[in-house]
Structure formats: structure tokens, C-alpha cells
Amino acid sequence: MKTLEGRIALITGIANENSIAYGVARALKARGAELVVTYVNDRTLDFIKPLLPELDPALVLKCDVSDDASLDATFTAITDKFGKLDIALHSIAFAQKDDLHGRVVDTSREGFMQAMDISCHSFVRIAHRAEPLMKDGGTLITMSYYGAEKVVPNYGVMGPVKAALESTARYLANELGPKKIRVHAVSPGPVQTRAASGIREFGLLIENSIQHAPLRELIDIDDVGEATAFLCEDGAKRITGSVFYVDGGINIVS
């Protein structure tokens, strides 16, 4: 069903065919949304080019969320093309390997600030620019992880950063709610993505999820896409500020 027909959706964070953002983009497209797909650099563009025919985006834009001018250019292009925005997906995270694998107590100021800027505050910057374009309401989605709530081995500085991201989503939901703009953090279970490959011993997280999640199976990017698309539909118009787990139930297990 074309439940999102006529909606304009900004997609950030597609790196290749294994990206969670790609699963979300497919689900939104299947429901009739018009896509704006971004890429961070020419190397990333080479990886996502094979995916573009399926997604058939109205715009493909270079966008570096750490660069205000780049973000401004992206939103100017959306404004010029559509004059509105209904959905924005923030599926971006980064930390230096030493800060990801090391102890939080040893994190450098620069490393902490960089991880927080790219992984958390960039969501604020996107929300700030999306707000005036969401004249009839809209949905802002960011991607989190269970390491925001509990200590996950080898997740390092990204745990505190994701905790900040989830809190940010709640505050944005409260502030933007009067304008009918809903905000969610979606928290997938372990998925074998390019970003996950940077987490040491990630295979153990995969194994633990299979063995201990109530559903005893892994999720995939399409599971995350379907759940995220639901949050963007009118059937979810009374839901906001949530951390929405798509993890086979592993988050409820001690």
C-alpha cells in the first residue's frame, strides 16, 4: 500500500547494500515516498551507484554533516525542488578506532567531541533545518543501539554518544511535538554493516543475539526498514519520543 505517497524523505547514511539506511530507503520507497539520497564523498557514491536504479531518488546530493555549508546546500536543494520535507533519516555515526576499542576514561577530548559531533549533534543540525520544511508535520528518525543503555564490550565512546543521541531525540520530540513533528530513535540489534565491522569481536555480539534473543534469530536491514516506515505512517501519528527496538527482544534479556 502506498501509505507514504506524496511524502518527501531525506535519507542519510547509505554506504553500501548492507547499510541500515538502504533498508529504510527501500521500505519508504515501497510505500510511495519520494527519496532524496545523500552521500558523503565520491568513494561512497561509487558504492551506492548500483543501488540508485532501485531507489529511483528524485535527488542525489553530496552531503557532509560535519560541514554546515554542505548541509545548507542539501536543504536548499530540497527546498528548491519540493518546498517541503516530510521524513528525515539520520543513520550516521563515527568514532576513531582507538576511542571505539579503548576505555572511555582514556578517550581524548578531540575524539570525544568528534564522535559526539558527527554521531549526535548532526541529528540536531538536520532537525533544525528540517523544521521549517515540515509545515504539515513530519517524522525525524535516528539510529541508536543497545550500547546506549547498557555497557557493550568494545563499543567504547559510542555508548555515551548513543545515550546522548537517545536523550536528544526525546528533547526534540518534546520541542517539535506542537508542530506535529514526531521524533524517534530506532535501536536495531546487531546487523552486519560496514559500520559494525569496526567493532572488535562483533561476531560475539551476533552469536549472543542468536542464542539469547527471545526470537532466537538475527534481524536484517529490511526488518529495520519496515519498522522505521511504520513510524513514518499516519498509523503512528500519536507516537513520538520513543526508543523503538528492532532486535528480536534481546534488549529485555539480562
Short mmCIF file of C-alpha atoms in Angstrom, two decimals:
data_model
loop_
_atom_site.label_atom_id
_atom_site.label_comp_id
_atom_site.label_asym_id
_atom_site.label_seq_id
_atom_site.Cartn_x
_atom_site.Cartn_y
_atom_site.Cartn_z
CA MET A 1 0.00 0.00 0.00
CA LYS A 2 1.24 3.49 -0.89
CA THR A 3 0.82 4.82 2.63
CA LEU A 4 3.57 7.41 2.15
CA GLU A 5 2.67 8.57 -1.33
CA GLY A 6 3.44 12.25 -1.79
CA ARG A 7 5.87 12.32 1.15
CA ILE A 8 9.42 13.55 0.68
CA ALA A 9 12.07 11.60 2.59
CA LEU A 10 15.70 12.60 3.16
CA ILE A 11 17.97 9.58 3.53
CA THR A 12 21.45 9.96 5.03
CA GLY A 13 23.89 7.17 5.79
CA ILE A 14 23.72 4.75 2.86
CA ALA A 15 27.24 3.40 2.42
CA ASN A 16 26.53 0.17 0.51
CA GLU A 17 23.92 -2.57 0.07
CA ASN A 18 24.35 -3.69 3.70
CA SER A 19 23.54 -0.30 5.21
CA ILE A 20 20.57 0.03 7.52
CA ALA A 21 19.73 3.29 5.72
CA TYR A 22 19.37 1.30 2.50
CA GLY A 23 16.82 -0.99 4.13
CA VAL A 24 14.90 2.05 5.35
CA ALA A 25 15.06 3.72 1.94
CA ARG A 26 13.64 0.59 0.27
CA ALA A 27 10.75 0.39 2.73
CA LEU A 28 9.90 4.07 2.31
CA LYS A 29 10.10 3.81 -1.48
CA ALA A 30 7.81 0.77 -1.46
CA ARG A 31 5.22 2.87 0.35
CA GLY A 32 5.36 5.61 -2.26
CA ALA A 33 7.74 8.13 -0.69
CA GLU A 34 9.91 10.30 -2.94
CA LEU A 35 13.55 9.93 -1.87
CA VAL A 36 16.43 12.35 -1.51
CA VAL A 37 19.60 10.28 -1.10
CA THR A 38 22.85 11.76 0.16
CA TYR A 39 26.44 10.54 0.07
CA VAL A 40 29.45 11.84 1.96
CA ASN A 41 32.17 11.64 -0.72
CA ASP A 42 32.94 10.33 -4.19
CA ARG A 43 34.12 6.95 -2.86
CA THR A 44 30.76 6.44 -1.17
CA LEU A 45 28.97 7.47 -4.35
CA ASP A 46 30.77 4.68 -6.21
CA PHE A 47 29.43 2.16 -3.67
CA ILE A 48 25.83 3.36 -3.79
CA LYS A 49 25.53 3.91 -7.55
CA PRO A 50 24.38 0.30 -8.14
CA LEU A 51 21.56 0.87 -5.61
CA LEU A 52 20.17 4.03 -7.19
CA PRO A 53 18.14 2.47 -10.02
CA GLU A 54 16.05 0.55 -7.49
CA LEU A 55 15.60 3.54 -5.19
CA ASP A 56 14.99 5.95 -8.08
CA PRO A 57 15.68 9.04 -5.95
CA ALA A 58 14.47 12.44 -7.07
CA LEU A 59 17.73 13.96 -5.85
CA VAL A 60 21.19 12.52 -5.15
CA LEU A 61 23.21 15.03 -3.17
CA LYS A 62 26.69 15.19 -1.71
CA CYS A 63 26.34 15.98 1.98
CA ASP A 64 28.92 16.03 4.75
CA VAL A 65 27.01 16.50 8.01
CA SER A 66 30.14 17.86 9.71
CA ASP A 67 30.14 20.79 7.26
CA ASP A 68 27.39 23.39 7.76
CA ALA A 69 27.74 24.71 4.22
CA SER A 70 27.24 21.19 2.86
CA LEU A 71 24.13 20.67 4.99
CA ASP A 72 22.79 24.08 3.95
CA ALA A 73 23.27 23.19 0.29
CA THR A 74 21.39 19.92 0.77
CA PHE A 75 18.39 21.60 2.34
CA THR A 76 18.44 24.40 -0.21
CA ALA A 77 18.21 21.79 -2.96
CA ILE A 78 15.27 20.12 -1.17
CA THR A 79 13.54 23.47 -0.76
CA ASP A 80 14.05 24.42 -4.40
CA LYS A 81 12.82 21.04 -5.66
CA PHE A 82 9.92 20.32 -3.32
CA GLY A 83 9.35 23.23 -0.95
CA LYS A 84 8.78 20.76 1.88
CA LEU A 85 10.14 17.72 3.71
CA ASP A 86 8.13 15.02 5.47
CA ILE A 87 10.73 12.48 6.68
CA ALA A 88 14.40 12.72 7.60
CA LEU A 89 16.53 9.70 8.40
CA HIS A 90 19.76 10.21 10.33
CA SER A 91 21.76 6.99 10.08
CA ILE A 92 25.26 8.31 10.71
CA ALA A 93 27.85 7.52 13.35
CA PHE A 94 31.61 7.81 13.62
CA ALA A 95 34.33 7.39 16.24
CA GLN A 96 38.06 6.92 15.91
CA LYS A 97 39.06 3.26 16.28
CA ASP A 98 41.14 3.92 19.39
CA ASP A 99 38.13 5.55 21.06
CA LEU A 100 35.79 2.77 19.93
CA HIS A 101 38.00 -0.07 21.14
CA GLY A 102 39.61 1.64 24.10
CA ARG A 103 38.40 2.66 27.53
CA VAL A 104 36.03 5.62 27.77
CA VAL A 105 38.22 7.01 30.55
CA ASP A 106 41.10 7.22 28.07
CA THR A 107 39.13 8.99 25.33
CA SER A 108 40.77 12.17 24.12
CA ARG A 109 38.86 15.42 24.17
CA GLU A 110 39.18 15.64 20.40
CA GLY A 111 37.97 12.08 19.88
CA PHE A 112 35.00 12.50 22.19
CA MET A 113 33.99 15.76 20.57
CA GLN A 114 34.31 14.34 17.05
CA ALA A 115 32.20 11.29 17.88
CA MET A 116 29.57 13.46 19.54
CA ASP A 117 29.52 15.98 16.71
CA ILE A 118 29.13 13.51 13.85
CA SER A 119 27.02 10.91 15.63
CA CYS A 120 24.75 13.09 17.76
CA HIS A 121 24.81 16.83 17.11
CA SER A 122 24.47 16.27 13.37
CA PHE A 123 20.95 15.00 14.14
CA VAL A 124 20.22 18.32 15.82
CA ARG A 125 21.55 20.17 12.78
CA ILE A 126 19.35 18.12 10.47
CA ALA A 127 16.31 18.67 12.70
CA HIS A 128 16.98 22.42 12.81
CA ARG A 129 16.98 22.65 9.02
CA ALA A 130 14.09 20.23 8.57
CA GLU A 131 11.74 22.01 10.98
CA PRO A 132 10.71 24.91 8.69
CA LEU A 133 10.15 22.47 5.80
CA MET A 134 7.85 20.22 7.84
CA LYS A 135 4.93 22.65 7.60
CA ASP A 136 2.31 19.93 7.97
CA GLY A 137 4.25 17.86 10.46
CA GLY A 138 6.74 15.11 9.78
CA THR A 139 8.99 12.44 11.21
CA LEU A 140 12.63 12.57 12.25
CA ILE A 141 14.36 9.23 12.77
CA THR A 142 17.83 8.48 14.12
CA MET A 143 19.57 5.14 14.56
CA SER A 144 20.80 4.13 18.01
CA TYR A 145 22.00 0.89 19.62
CA TYR A 146 21.59 -1.02 22.89
CA GLY A 147 25.04 0.21 23.96
CA ALA A 148 23.33 3.49 24.83
CA GLU A 149 21.55 1.78 27.70
CA LYS A 150 23.92 -0.99 28.82
CA VAL A 151 27.67 -1.48 28.61
CA VAL A 152 28.57 -3.38 25.43
CA PRO A 153 32.16 -4.68 25.10
CA ASN A 154 34.30 -2.86 22.55
CA TYR A 155 31.67 -0.17 21.98
CA GLY A 156 33.74 2.41 23.83
CA VAL A 157 32.89 6.07 23.46
CA MET A 158 29.97 5.28 21.17
CA GLY A 159 27.94 4.10 24.18
CA PRO A 160 27.85 7.53 25.86
CA VAL A 161 27.36 9.17 22.46
CA LYS A 162 24.34 6.98 21.64
CA ALA A 163 22.94 7.67 25.11
CA ALA A 164 23.19 11.37 24.33
CA LEU A 165 21.54 10.75 20.95
CA GLU A 166 18.56 8.99 22.52
CA SER A 167 18.14 11.80 25.05
CA THR A 168 18.39 14.33 22.25
CA ALA A 169 15.60 12.55 20.38
CA ARG A 170 13.35 12.85 23.43
CA TYR A 171 14.02 16.56 23.83
CA LEU A 172 13.47 17.19 20.12
CA ALA A 173 10.19 15.23 20.30
CA ASN A 174 9.03 17.48 23.12
CA GLU A 175 10.07 20.70 21.42
CA LEU A 176 8.77 19.85 17.95
CA GLY A 177 5.63 18.00 19.01
CA PRO A 178 3.39 21.10 18.89
CA LYS A 179 4.22 21.31 15.17
CA LYS A 180 3.20 17.66 14.72
CA ILE A 181 6.83 16.68 14.06
CA ARG A 182 7.50 13.28 15.61
CA VAL A 183 10.97 12.12 16.63
CA HIS A 184 12.21 8.60 17.27
CA ALA A 185 15.42 6.72 17.94
CA VAL A 186 15.29 3.27 16.35
CA SER A 187 17.56 0.77 18.08
CA PRO A 188 18.39 -2.24 15.88
CA GLY A 189 20.03 -5.36 17.18
CA PRO A 190 23.38 -6.47 15.72
CA VAL A 191 23.41 -6.17 11.93
CA GLN A 192 26.44 -6.95 9.78
CA THR A 193 27.02 -3.50 8.29
CA ARG A 194 30.11 -1.56 7.25
CA ALA A 195 29.92 0.45 10.47
CA ALA A 196 29.59 -2.70 12.60
CA SER A 197 32.74 -4.13 11.04
CA GLY A 198 34.69 -1.54 13.01
CA ILE A 199 33.57 -3.04 16.33
CA ARG A 200 36.09 -5.56 17.63
CA GLU A 201 34.71 -9.07 18.23
CA PHE A 202 31.41 -8.07 16.64
CA GLY A 203 30.84 -11.72 15.80
CA LEU A 204 30.36 -12.43 19.50
CA LEU A 205 27.50 -9.92 19.61
CA ILE A 206 25.92 -11.67 16.64
CA GLU A 207 26.30 -15.08 18.34
CA ASN A 208 24.91 -13.76 21.63
CA SER A 209 21.87 -12.34 19.88
CA ILE A 210 21.12 -15.62 18.12
CA GLN A 211 21.48 -17.61 21.34
CA HIS A 212 19.72 -15.31 23.81
CA ALA A 213 17.22 -13.08 22.00
CA PRO A 214 13.68 -14.33 22.69
CA LEU A 215 13.07 -14.83 18.95
CA ARG A 216 16.40 -16.69 18.58
CA GLU A 217 17.22 -15.09 15.25
CA LEU A 218 19.04 -12.11 13.81
CA ILE A 219 17.36 -9.11 12.33
CA ASP A 220 18.28 -7.66 8.95
CA ILE A 221 18.17 -4.24 7.33
CA ASP A 222 14.71 -4.89 5.91
CA ASP A 223 13.33 -5.52 9.41
CA VAL A 224 14.65 -2.13 10.46
CA GLY A 225 13.28 -0.57 7.29
CA GLU A 226 9.76 -1.93 7.84
CA ALA A 227 9.68 -0.77 11.47
CA THR A 228 11.00 2.66 10.56
CA ALA A 229 8.50 3.06 7.73
CA PHE A 230 5.69 2.27 10.18
CA LEU A 231 6.85 5.11 12.43
CA CYS A 232 6.53 7.46 9.46
CA GLU A 233 2.99 6.41 8.58
CA ASP A 234 -0.23 8.02 9.78
CA GLY A 235 -0.92 4.94 11.89
CA ALA A 236 1.93 6.08 14.15
CA LYS A 237 0.90 9.73 14.31
CA ARG A 238 0.30 9.54 18.06
CA ILE A 239 3.69 8.00 18.78
CA THR A 240 6.76 10.16 19.43
CA GLY A 241 9.85 10.32 21.59
CA SER A 242 10.37 6.57 21.67
CA VAL A 243 13.39 4.32 21.53
CA PHE A 244 11.98 1.71 19.18
CA TYR A 245 13.80 -1.62 19.50
CA VAL A 246 14.10 -3.87 16.45
CA ASP A 247 16.29 -6.60 17.94
CA GLY A 248 14.38 -9.82 18.37
CA GLY A 249 13.83 -8.86 22.01
CA ILE A 250 17.47 -9.02 23.10
CA ASN A 251 17.06 -5.70 24.96
CA ILE A 252 14.75 -7.33 27.55
CA VAL A 253 17.23 -10.08 28.43
CA SER A 254 19.61 -9.57 31.33
#
